[in-house]
Amino acid sequence: MNKQTKQRFSKSRLRRNRQVFGFLIMVVTLVFFCVFVYRFCVISGGYVDAHNLRKSRLTQETRTSVLQAQRGSIVDANGNTIATASKTYSIYAVLQPLYSGDKEKLVKDKEKTATMLAKYLPMAKDKILVYLNPTSSKTKQVEFGSAGSGLSLAIKQQISRLKLPGIHFTSESSRLYEDNVFASHIIGQTTVEGSGTSAKIVGTMGLEKYFNKLLAGKNGHTSSQVDNYGYQLSTSKAKTVPAKNGGTVYTTLNSNLQNYLESLMSKVQSEYKPTEMTATLMNAKTGAIIAASQRPTFSLQTGDGVSDMWRNALVQDAYEPGSVMKIMTLSAAINSGHYNPNEYYQSGSIKVGGTTLYDWNRNGWGTIPLSQAFTRSSNVGMVKLEQEMGGATWHHYLKKFGFGQKTGVTLPDESSGTLSFSNATTQATTAYGQGIDVTVMQMLQAMSAVANNGVMLRPRIISKTVSANGTVTKYGKQTEGRIIKTSTAKAVRKAMVKVVQSSIGTGSAYKMNGVDVGVKTGTAQIAGSNGYLTGASNYIFSVAGMVPSKNPKYLLYITLKQPQNYTKAPEEMMAEIFKPLITRALALDAASDDAANATTDSTTTKMVSVTNKSTTTAQSTLSNAGYHVATVGTGNKVVQQLPVAGQTTLNGSRVILLTNGAMTMPDVSGWSKSDVLKLAQITGKKFKLKGSGYASAQSINAGALIPDTGGTITFTAQ
């Protein structure tokens, strides 16, 4: 092949190669184009790899904010607030700019800032300066520990008025309790679950727990479409599901008597140091719990002390009741026709099932009639009654009285106690309150049959609940049927009067001049790991009283366990609660009756509610109504008042207002003793009026802060 032919062949092959290569490029390009078109169609449809792009886009552009429901309130029998929704505040200081141009919000004068904050925070100036001068120069902001958290609105406002540069606050949902200690285990406790806008308050104890769903309400939310800068898109509308606030729980507690009971309990606790103590005042006609408390107790607001006693002793603690059970033993014996008061028996001891059972006075009182068994609190006499009845009859009555069963009171974690008839000995000992475990509520329920002429009442702590939408659920008087005859109930109450009035009775410490009182005392051994404990103080002492005994309105039951400072007889210790509380209850009844009888001459009126109103509005309202107004505290809002709303009062009487500010002393010049008692009740402090007549001098000047520490504040009268 010549040179010219080779050149033509080479050019022809080169041209063919170019055509093939060009074709391949065109095919590849076409394939990529087809893939692109397919992918574009898929994406246009809103899906990539099974992922919904439209939904994702909406999610990224949707902002949802929680609308927090306000927790409902718990109130007393007169509608006065016990627990309500609130906010607490935490303080922090900004030391370094959080971003450029933020220098105006920094702490400028640390010395001045520490000096001013020390006046309102429970922290010394030098400690505050430690926080304001952190070891790291890079620290931008600091908090002040527990001393700087949980601050009230009043404290926050007082600090804010100082306008201290660099001092700021955050707020948290919280619970505000009007009294620090007020039936604490009954009202209960809450905790905050979650944080930020998702935080919610949850009840963990007492009524706060039992009615948590009603009180909590339901959070709402707002959803809207926003752009990258957070602004709502003009093409969308916000969707709002409103929050449903919590409902209200109305208790049967009387704040006046409850606060008084708390002060009496604290005094006895401080003086005699029992390991545990309970006291409950019940309306014998309705079953309503008017006042109830226990020791140890805790602060509703701070929770201090709850670790010492987290159980609600009124419903959760099951214990052997001792001789107060003899009320039910005597009732069953009389009602079943097995009581012969003129029958004689040998006191001191009795042998049952191979075991010797003793009277508290082991020597006994010789041969005595059964009519003295209850008065002397003879265990042997009660065993004789149980034997006369027979085990089946006695067991039948124990079940009728509700032992071994929950009462159904609206408090969480109620115990049913235990009722065991395992042998003849335990069967016999139940007749005097040993070998049977009960709760305070069970005892109140059983004793109500005697107080209420044979018809047993279920104890109740709630009168009604009202949901946010207005639905009312009533918890009215609930009878558990007729347990004993009216004649039986009256006979047992007469026997209870003998316990107080007779020279052989065990309840002379409860005698009250001019008051018809019937009681039954009790002394129960405490079970240990190896039998019952020994020692003079290792008992649960108790008393149950019905006043007035002929037609009881009040049923008061007190238990006192293991007093460590055994300087008086246990009956005298408990009488320091029993007699003053009954006296106060009867006095309130008398005042209400007198006021009701005096309404015709227009000298009385119903006290208006000014609680939760501004201080100035409350003062103006009451002054215009003709009352003398005394204000305790520097706050701008009234958190408590005495007399309480709805109480019948004399025109021109004194009304004391407690505000949300620092507690300050009013001018008590010209005050009567009853006015001073009101001041003591509303502040929770110890006051003493020396002399007779009206107050003329006071140990703390008007306007001065009332100290938080103990001690008695005295007033001089002339």
XYZ file of C-alpha atoms in Angstrom:
718
model
C 0.000 0.000 0.000
C 1.507 3.274 -1.126
C 1.870 6.309 1.016
C -1.132 8.142 -0.401
C -3.456 5.170 0.201
C -2.302 4.863 3.826
C -3.104 8.479 4.475
C -6.672 8.108 3.125
C -7.257 4.994 5.274
C -5.989 6.676 8.389
C -8.255 9.686 7.901
C -11.277 7.436 7.305
C -10.666 5.484 10.538
C -10.162 8.669 12.534
C -13.467 10.023 11.223
C -15.238 6.781 12.171
C -13.765 6.823 15.674
C -14.968 10.371 16.153
C -18.465 9.368 15.072
C -18.534 6.452 17.514
C -17.222 8.585 20.360
C -19.726 11.303 19.564
C -22.534 8.759 19.559
C -21.448 7.418 22.931
C -21.369 10.912 24.402
C -24.856 11.558 23.046
C -26.168 8.303 24.585
C -24.619 9.032 27.974
C -25.989 12.569 27.883
C -29.441 11.243 27.008
C -29.333 8.749 29.893
C -28.330 11.439 32.366
C -31.050 13.693 31.010
C -33.659 10.971 31.447
C -32.496 10.318 35.019
C -32.630 14.044 35.756
C -36.143 14.350 34.337
C -37.285 11.329 36.370
C -35.709 12.691 39.545
C -37.231 16.087 38.944
C -40.669 14.528 38.571
C -40.235 12.581 41.817
C -39.109 15.635 43.745
C -41.908 17.707 42.223
C -44.291 15.111 43.641
C -42.922 15.869 47.143
C -40.984 12.691 47.947
C -37.289 11.838 48.076
C -36.201 8.394 49.287
C -39.683 7.865 50.761
C -39.304 11.185 52.640
C -42.182 13.656 52.376
C -40.495 16.950 51.494
C -43.661 18.983 51.838
C -44.248 17.626 55.319
C -40.606 18.260 56.240
C -40.824 21.812 54.951
C -43.927 22.466 56.977
C -42.316 20.984 60.049
C -39.303 23.196 59.718
C -41.471 26.277 59.297
C -44.045 25.471 62.005
C -43.539 27.029 65.413
C -45.551 25.584 68.318
C -45.688 27.290 71.693
C -47.248 25.766 74.795
C -50.051 27.629 76.564
C -49.675 26.521 80.156
C -52.801 25.726 82.144
C -53.027 27.367 85.545
C -53.232 24.846 88.366
C -56.450 25.110 90.343
C -56.829 26.178 93.960
C -57.496 24.368 97.206
C -59.662 26.406 99.586
C -61.066 26.100 103.102
C -64.679 25.734 104.197
C -65.279 29.476 103.747
C -63.608 29.712 100.346
C -60.354 31.199 101.635
C -57.340 30.119 99.617
C -55.063 27.436 101.031
C -53.087 26.636 97.870
C -53.049 28.464 94.562
C -51.038 28.775 91.353
C -48.128 31.165 91.478
C -44.700 31.928 90.137
C -41.365 31.998 91.886
C -38.320 33.817 90.686
C -34.588 33.176 90.515
C -32.072 35.992 90.457
C -28.889 36.095 88.378
C -26.176 38.648 87.606
C -24.606 39.333 84.195
C -20.865 40.030 84.524
C -19.632 39.860 80.918
C -21.404 40.875 77.665
C -23.409 38.002 76.253
C -23.025 39.584 72.817
C -21.484 42.758 71.410
C -23.240 45.955 72.364
C -24.693 44.393 75.544
C -22.637 46.366 78.062
C -25.616 48.267 79.467
C -26.917 45.087 81.172
C -23.791 44.332 83.202
C -23.178 44.668 86.941
C -21.320 47.950 87.365
C -20.783 48.454 91.112
C -20.313 45.041 92.758
C -19.896 46.466 96.248
C -23.177 48.382 96.072
C -24.959 45.464 94.406
C -23.894 43.055 97.155
C -24.885 45.522 99.891
C -28.374 46.013 98.461
C -29.050 42.342 97.673
C -28.036 41.280 101.186
C -31.097 43.166 102.476
C -33.478 40.905 100.570
C -31.683 37.586 100.057
C -30.901 35.154 102.906
C -27.195 35.602 102.201
C -24.502 37.813 103.696
C -22.866 40.565 101.667
C -19.453 38.880 101.573
C -21.006 35.655 100.223
C -22.746 37.622 97.474
C -19.430 39.243 96.576
C -17.909 35.779 96.154
C -20.496 35.054 93.481
C -19.956 38.455 91.845
C -16.208 37.879 91.681
C -15.853 34.408 90.142
C -12.432 32.790 89.837
C -12.691 32.664 86.045
C -12.563 35.968 84.220
C -14.517 34.350 81.372
C -17.640 33.798 83.474
C -20.432 35.761 81.856
C -23.229 35.348 84.366
C -23.760 33.843 87.811
C -26.653 32.626 89.925
C -26.785 32.718 93.716
C -27.603 29.125 94.639
C -30.642 28.197 96.691
C -30.638 31.616 98.373
C -31.313 33.227 95.022
C -34.058 30.860 93.878
C -37.695 30.364 94.841
C -38.109 34.084 95.503
C -41.615 35.464 95.971
C -43.118 38.124 93.736
C -42.873 40.610 96.601
C -39.109 40.077 97.005
C -38.615 40.204 93.240
C -40.497 43.501 93.058
C -38.534 44.992 95.939
C -35.217 44.120 94.301
C -36.428 45.313 90.891
C -37.253 48.727 92.374
C -33.559 49.135 93.201
C -32.796 49.137 89.439
C -29.441 47.474 89.977
C -27.569 47.177 86.640
C -26.887 43.594 85.603
C -29.416 42.034 87.990
C -32.089 39.997 86.232
C -34.714 37.351 87.006
C -36.144 34.185 85.530
C -39.581 32.880 86.506
C -40.829 29.375 87.184
C -44.297 27.950 87.741
C -44.830 27.157 91.403
C -47.392 26.619 94.118
C -48.227 29.270 96.687
C -49.507 28.158 100.079
C -51.114 30.830 102.231
C -49.846 29.244 105.474
C -46.485 27.631 106.009
C -47.860 24.782 108.129
C -51.556 24.087 107.582
C -52.772 20.483 107.617
C -49.633 19.876 105.563
C -49.970 16.125 105.032
C -53.628 16.560 104.069
C -53.079 19.410 101.620
C -49.991 17.673 100.256
C -47.055 18.539 98.091
C -46.261 19.144 94.428
C -43.215 18.855 92.229
C -42.305 20.384 88.878
C -41.798 17.879 86.065
C -40.007 18.980 82.900
C -38.535 22.401 82.240
C -39.222 25.557 80.302
C -42.590 25.786 78.580
C -43.108 22.041 78.963
C -42.811 22.187 82.772
C -45.882 21.123 84.718
C -46.756 20.940 88.394
C -47.731 17.478 89.609
C -49.230 16.544 92.976
C -47.199 13.980 94.916
C -48.994 13.874 98.274
C -52.340 14.556 99.930
C -55.148 16.354 98.136
C -52.657 17.692 95.602
C -52.092 14.082 94.527
C -55.622 12.713 94.953
C -57.177 15.493 92.863
C -54.172 16.073 90.600
C -56.097 15.568 87.351
C -58.773 18.098 88.348
C -56.251 20.629 89.684
C -53.742 20.305 86.842
C -56.034 21.277 83.973
C -54.759 20.748 80.439
C -52.124 22.724 78.540
C -53.023 24.306 75.209
C -50.800 25.353 72.311
C -50.459 27.804 69.451
C -49.101 26.672 66.050
C -48.092 29.020 63.226
C -46.012 29.018 60.019
C -42.916 31.216 60.241
C -40.038 32.175 57.978
C -36.337 31.717 58.681
C -36.391 34.797 60.881
C -39.286 33.593 62.998
C -41.926 35.902 61.555
C -45.356 34.468 60.819
C -46.009 33.938 57.119
C -48.725 36.151 55.684
C -50.194 33.183 53.840
C -50.870 31.216 57.046
C -53.063 31.607 60.114
C -52.127 30.714 63.677
C -54.010 27.759 65.139
C -54.700 27.977 68.871
C -55.943 25.290 71.218
C -56.655 27.186 74.458
C -55.431 25.904 77.798
C -57.971 24.517 80.244
C -57.187 25.755 83.737
C -57.484 23.477 86.728
C -60.561 23.254 88.914
C -61.054 24.121 92.583
C -61.108 21.761 95.560
C -63.232 22.922 98.501
C -62.160 21.392 101.805
C -64.166 21.175 105.031
C -61.320 22.708 107.060
C -62.012 25.769 109.187
C -58.927 28.002 108.909
C -59.494 29.595 112.288
C -59.567 26.260 114.131
C -56.917 24.687 111.898
C -54.391 27.438 112.567
C -55.147 27.283 116.274
C -54.697 23.514 116.296
C -51.331 23.882 114.548
C -50.116 26.277 117.232
C -51.326 23.965 120.023
C -49.674 20.958 118.401
C -46.379 22.814 117.990
C -46.411 23.830 121.642
C -46.989 20.278 122.885
C -44.449 18.898 120.410
C -41.840 21.376 121.581
C -42.476 20.802 125.289
C -42.937 17.013 125.533
C -41.243 15.819 122.339
C -43.450 12.881 121.326
C -42.099 10.882 118.396
C -45.484 11.193 116.662
C -48.786 12.908 117.347
C -52.153 13.374 115.630
C -55.247 15.428 116.393
C -58.501 15.503 114.425
C -61.664 17.510 115.081
C -64.734 16.208 113.258
C -68.298 17.484 113.004
C -70.243 14.666 114.666
C -73.394 15.543 112.698
C -71.923 15.578 109.184
C -68.593 13.715 109.234
C -66.778 16.835 108.036
C -63.163 17.158 109.234
C -62.936 20.665 110.670
C -59.277 20.592 111.679
C -56.589 17.920 111.523
C -52.844 17.815 111.950
C -49.912 15.603 112.832
C -46.402 15.866 114.131
C -43.786 15.725 112.736
C -45.077 18.003 110.021
C -43.478 19.997 107.214
C -43.542 23.351 105.483
C -45.996 23.416 102.602
C -44.028 26.140 100.852
C -40.480 24.824 101.175
C -40.989 21.132 101.957
C -38.675 21.432 104.957
C -39.317 18.569 107.362
C -41.073 16.218 104.950
C -38.192 13.751 105.190
C -38.914 13.399 108.927
C -42.436 12.182 108.230
C -43.621 11.732 104.633
C -46.611 9.538 105.533
C -50.073 10.910 106.207
C -50.535 9.381 109.646
C -54.306 9.911 109.543
C -54.824 7.366 106.769
C -51.556 5.534 106.145
C -50.436 4.551 109.642
C -52.094 1.453 111.113
C -51.587 1.053 114.867
C -53.082 -0.669 117.906
C -55.540 1.866 119.371
C -55.625 0.671 122.971
C -58.470 1.475 125.355
C -60.316 3.959 123.157
C -61.534 0.807 121.365
C -63.578 0.114 124.518
C -66.136 2.626 123.194
C -66.976 0.115 120.478
C -66.745 -2.888 122.841
C -69.257 -1.387 125.252
C -71.492 -0.354 122.349
C -71.523 -3.878 120.918
C -72.184 -5.480 124.307
C -75.106 -3.170 125.124
C -76.583 -3.322 121.633
C -76.395 -7.117 121.430
C -78.042 -7.539 124.858
C -74.963 -8.948 126.584
C -74.278 -6.183 129.081
C -75.233 -6.653 132.728
C -73.813 -3.645 134.618
C -74.563 -5.239 138.009
C -72.583 -8.421 137.300
C -69.399 -8.658 139.377
C -66.015 -9.941 138.218
C -62.524 -10.277 139.644
C -60.334 -7.486 138.254
C -56.558 -7.481 137.818
C -56.012 -10.437 135.499
C -57.759 -13.130 133.515
C -56.491 -16.254 131.739
C -57.558 -16.758 128.114
C -56.284 -19.526 125.848
C -53.312 -20.256 128.092
C -52.288 -16.567 128.254
C -52.788 -14.273 131.240
C -54.171 -10.858 130.331
C -53.834 -7.961 132.770
C -55.476 -4.688 133.696
C -53.307 -1.579 133.461
C -53.441 -1.778 137.262
C -52.126 -5.320 137.563
C -53.300 -5.617 141.172
C -56.802 -4.719 140.091
C -59.525 -3.176 142.235
C -60.830 -6.367 143.744
C -64.240 -7.706 142.796
C -66.117 -4.910 141.034
C -69.291 -4.577 138.933
C -69.099 -4.414 135.127
C -70.574 -0.903 135.358
C -67.128 0.239 136.576
C -65.132 -1.543 133.858
C -65.442 1.245 131.300
C -64.945 4.024 133.850
C -61.789 2.446 135.274
C -60.668 1.337 131.776
C -60.419 -2.282 132.910
C -59.056 -4.632 130.260
C -60.349 -7.642 132.174
C -63.846 -6.153 132.241
C -63.790 -5.743 128.453
C -62.617 -9.340 128.010
C -65.577 -10.419 130.129
C -67.912 -8.459 127.823
C -66.314 -10.054 124.751
C -66.765 -13.503 126.258
C -70.407 -12.740 127.066
C -71.003 -11.669 123.467
C -69.067 -14.518 121.921
C -66.452 -14.238 119.185
C -68.924 -14.331 116.288
C -71.005 -11.443 117.636
C -67.970 -9.314 118.501
C -66.399 -9.963 115.087
C -69.713 -9.024 113.442
C -69.730 -5.656 115.215
C -66.089 -4.958 114.424
C -66.900 -5.422 110.740
C -70.022 -3.246 111.064
C -67.914 -0.489 112.642
C -65.699 -0.613 109.538
C -62.486 -2.095 110.900
C -60.337 -3.959 108.397
C -61.765 -1.827 105.577
C -60.815 1.502 104.035
C -63.126 4.385 104.874
C -62.930 5.814 101.357
C -61.872 9.278 102.522
C -60.514 11.340 99.629
C -56.841 10.993 100.526
C -54.303 8.803 98.721
C -52.760 5.553 99.935
C -55.289 4.811 102.667
C -54.570 1.697 104.719
C -57.293 -0.816 105.556
C -55.651 -1.870 108.818
C -55.841 -5.485 109.972
C -58.489 -7.451 111.807
C -57.321 -10.876 112.983
C -59.198 -13.456 115.044
C -56.506 -16.111 114.885
C -57.105 -17.528 118.375
C -59.000 -16.989 121.602
C -56.301 -14.705 123.009
C -56.155 -12.263 120.095
C -59.953 -12.383 119.933
C -60.077 -11.296 123.584
C -57.380 -8.591 123.333
C -59.205 -6.806 120.506
C -61.856 -5.943 123.094
C -59.404 -3.524 124.679
C -57.627 -2.395 121.500
C -54.636 -4.734 121.229
C -54.113 -7.251 118.421
C -56.023 -5.080 115.952
C -54.528 -2.412 113.681
C -56.607 0.654 112.838
C -56.217 4.079 111.264
C -57.278 7.424 112.690
C -59.993 7.715 110.037
C -61.365 4.270 110.923
C -61.564 5.247 114.586
C -63.353 8.496 113.768
C -65.811 6.659 111.543
C -66.555 4.009 114.174
C -66.931 6.538 117.005
C -69.261 8.666 114.883
C -71.924 5.980 115.326
C -71.888 6.671 119.076
C -71.758 10.446 118.629
C -74.491 10.446 115.962
C -77.050 8.365 117.873
C -76.235 5.076 116.179
C -75.826 6.143 112.538
C -72.215 5.901 111.352
C -70.768 8.672 109.174
C -67.943 8.467 106.686
C -65.227 11.032 107.493
C -64.808 13.588 104.709
C -62.258 16.269 104.084
C -63.854 17.656 100.901
C -67.227 19.381 100.504
C -67.132 19.726 96.710
C -64.974 20.189 93.639
C -65.640 22.554 90.753
C -63.993 21.922 87.398
C -62.838 24.713 85.104
C -65.975 24.312 82.989
C -68.197 24.652 86.047
C -69.011 20.997 86.717
C -69.724 20.595 90.432
C -69.112 17.317 92.244
C -70.450 17.299 95.797
C -69.025 15.282 98.666
C -71.815 15.694 101.159
C -72.732 13.860 104.323
C -72.548 10.109 103.725
C -74.003 7.653 106.195
C -72.750 4.098 106.499
C -75.987 2.817 108.004
C -77.318 2.341 111.510
C -74.780 0.400 113.552
C -76.304 0.606 117.030
C -79.584 1.767 118.569
C -80.046 5.366 119.658
C -80.509 4.160 123.237
C -77.173 2.312 123.036
C -75.356 5.416 121.782
C -76.797 7.522 124.612
C -75.840 4.916 127.214
C -72.232 4.815 125.963
C -71.993 8.618 125.978
C -73.202 8.652 129.600
C -70.440 6.191 130.407
C -67.950 8.544 128.743
C -69.114 11.400 130.980
C -68.403 9.215 134.031
C -64.817 8.805 132.796
C -64.458 12.576 133.273
C -66.681 13.207 136.281
C -66.315 10.100 138.461
C -63.619 9.884 141.114
C -62.637 6.485 139.694
C -62.500 7.735 136.086
C -59.315 8.034 134.030
C -60.262 11.279 132.269
C -60.421 13.935 134.991
C -57.741 15.935 133.133
C -60.373 16.749 130.496
C -62.919 18.253 132.885
C -64.002 21.710 131.672
C -66.089 24.108 133.725
C -69.483 24.653 132.189
C -68.853 22.228 129.313
C -70.588 18.867 128.906
C -67.634 16.605 128.068
C -67.475 12.834 127.618
C -64.186 11.062 126.856
C -62.452 7.721 126.718
C -58.725 7.546 127.357
C -56.345 5.014 125.864
C -52.897 3.570 126.483
C -51.686 1.109 123.845
C -48.498 -0.907 123.927
C -46.176 -0.608 120.930
C -45.125 -3.793 119.178
C -41.391 -4.297 118.783
C -39.247 -6.968 117.126
C -39.400 -9.160 120.255
C -42.826 -8.492 121.695
C -44.137 -5.211 123.091
C -41.773 -2.407 124.087
C -41.289 -1.689 127.779
C -40.741 1.568 129.606
C -43.013 4.318 130.886
C -43.032 6.308 127.619
C -43.208 3.449 125.114
C -46.944 3.707 124.534
C -49.417 5.362 122.209
C -51.549 7.494 124.512
C -54.891 8.701 123.214
C -58.183 10.347 124.035
C -61.510 10.539 122.221
C -63.998 13.181 123.280
C -67.584 14.039 122.382
C -68.856 17.563 123.091
C -71.488 18.285 124.240
C -72.041 14.678 125.268
C -75.853 14.906 125.367
C -76.002 15.957 121.710
C -72.472 15.985 120.287
C -71.441 18.439 117.621
C -67.718 17.768 117.958
C -65.750 14.540 118.005
C -62.088 15.110 118.900
C -59.507 12.328 118.717
C -55.872 12.807 119.778
C -52.976 10.332 119.771
C -49.560 10.928 121.329
C -46.736 8.430 120.851
C -43.661 8.007 123.054
C -43.222 11.417 124.716
C -39.514 11.833 125.353
C -39.922 14.619 127.900
C -42.182 12.765 130.340
C -42.745 15.592 132.833
C -46.532 15.249 133.106
C -49.148 12.556 132.897
C -49.979 11.877 129.213
C -53.596 12.927 129.849
C -52.397 16.351 130.963
C -50.178 16.660 127.876
C -53.075 15.925 125.525
C -55.428 18.132 127.550
C -53.265 21.089 126.486
C -54.616 20.488 122.993
C -58.043 19.097 123.846
C -59.394 21.797 126.145
C -58.210 24.940 124.291
C -59.381 23.595 120.922
C -62.822 22.647 122.244
C -63.038 26.022 123.983
C -62.218 27.848 120.735
C -64.715 25.763 118.740
C -67.521 26.410 121.219
C -66.623 30.104 121.394
C -66.858 30.405 117.617
C -70.246 28.714 117.741
C -71.392 31.116 120.442
C -70.117 34.113 118.508
C -71.941 32.972 115.399
C -75.138 32.426 117.397
C -74.848 35.835 119.071
C -74.192 37.495 115.751
C -77.139 35.722 114.173
C -79.408 36.839 117.014
C -78.134 40.421 116.743
C -78.795 40.901 113.040
C -82.127 42.599 113.675
C -80.485 45.747 115.040
C -77.954 45.903 112.211
C -74.938 45.695 114.545
C -73.399 42.824 112.589
C -72.545 42.057 109.018
C -70.930 39.353 106.929
C -67.226 39.910 106.405
C -66.386 40.613 102.780
C -63.491 38.931 101.005
C -60.478 41.122 100.305
C -57.952 38.299 100.024
C -55.917 38.505 96.776
C -56.948 42.135 96.281
C -54.473 44.993 96.279
C -53.619 46.318 99.725
C -54.916 49.805 99.006
C -58.201 48.490 97.599
C -58.692 46.195 100.589
C -57.970 48.966 103.084
C -60.339 51.341 101.323
C -63.113 48.736 101.051
C -62.974 47.819 104.729
C -62.572 51.395 105.979
C -65.591 52.500 103.962
C -67.536 49.627 105.542
C -66.730 51.008 108.994
C -64.032 48.560 110.095
C -60.767 49.380 111.839
C -58.033 48.085 109.516
C -54.578 46.924 110.613
C -52.046 45.848 107.978
C -49.181 43.443 108.558
C -46.437 43.622 105.940
C -45.211 45.936 103.201
C -46.680 44.077 100.239
C -49.105 45.333 97.630
C -51.446 42.333 97.824
C -53.516 40.830 100.650
C -52.807 37.123 101.140
C -54.847 36.520 104.306
C -57.447 38.276 106.426
C -59.004 37.920 109.869
C -61.925 37.681 110.341
C -62.218 35.453 107.283
C -64.679 36.122 104.484
C -68.238 35.119 105.282
C -67.808 35.263 109.058
C -70.412 37.301 110.916
C -68.705 40.253 112.603
C -69.652 43.270 114.652
C -69.702 46.568 112.830
C -66.663 48.661 113.656
C -64.538 45.687 114.741
C -60.882 45.295 113.803
C -59.798 43.493 110.631
C -56.183 42.385 110.246
C -54.685 42.056 106.769
C -51.540 40.054 105.995
C -49.781 41.164 102.811
C -47.206 39.533 100.551
C -44.394 41.821 101.650
C -41.933 41.657 104.515
C -43.866 41.062 107.760
C -43.973 44.276 109.768
C -45.510 45.089 113.130
C -48.650 47.251 113.202
C -49.395 49.804 115.912
C -51.410 47.874 118.526
C -52.272 50.821 120.765
C -55.839 50.443 121.984
C -56.137 46.826 120.877
C -58.146 44.343 122.928
C -56.873 40.913 123.905
C -58.978 39.312 121.179
C -57.358 41.596 118.595
C -53.901 40.542 119.810
C -54.961 36.898 119.474
C -55.995 37.603 115.876
C -52.556 39.072 115.238
C -50.881 35.991 116.716
C -53.041 33.713 114.619
C -52.464 35.459 111.300
C -48.701 35.871 111.773
C -48.001 32.553 113.465
C -45.862 34.370 116.052
C -45.984 34.189 119.831
C -47.566 37.259 121.425
C -48.282 37.905 125.064
C -50.476 40.644 126.505
C -49.400 41.612 130.015
C -51.975 43.171 132.275
C -55.677 43.690 131.667
C -57.545 46.097 129.484
C -56.263 47.460 126.197
C -52.719 47.419 124.812
C -50.710 50.556 125.480
C -47.119 49.519 124.653
C -45.342 46.926 122.540
C -41.867 45.372 122.619
C -41.411 45.826 118.839
C -42.068 49.260 117.407
C -44.773 49.795 114.843
C -43.350 49.443 111.333
C -40.404 47.304 112.435
C -39.825 43.871 110.915
C -41.255 40.978 112.905
C -38.300 38.611 113.468
C -38.404 35.111 111.970
C -36.669 33.645 114.994
C -38.479 32.300 118.037
C -39.277 34.184 121.184
C -42.342 35.965 122.508
C -43.372 39.483 121.540
C -44.992 41.226 124.480
C -47.603 43.947 124.735
C -48.455 45.880 127.865
C -52.080 46.615 128.678
C -53.587 49.077 131.104
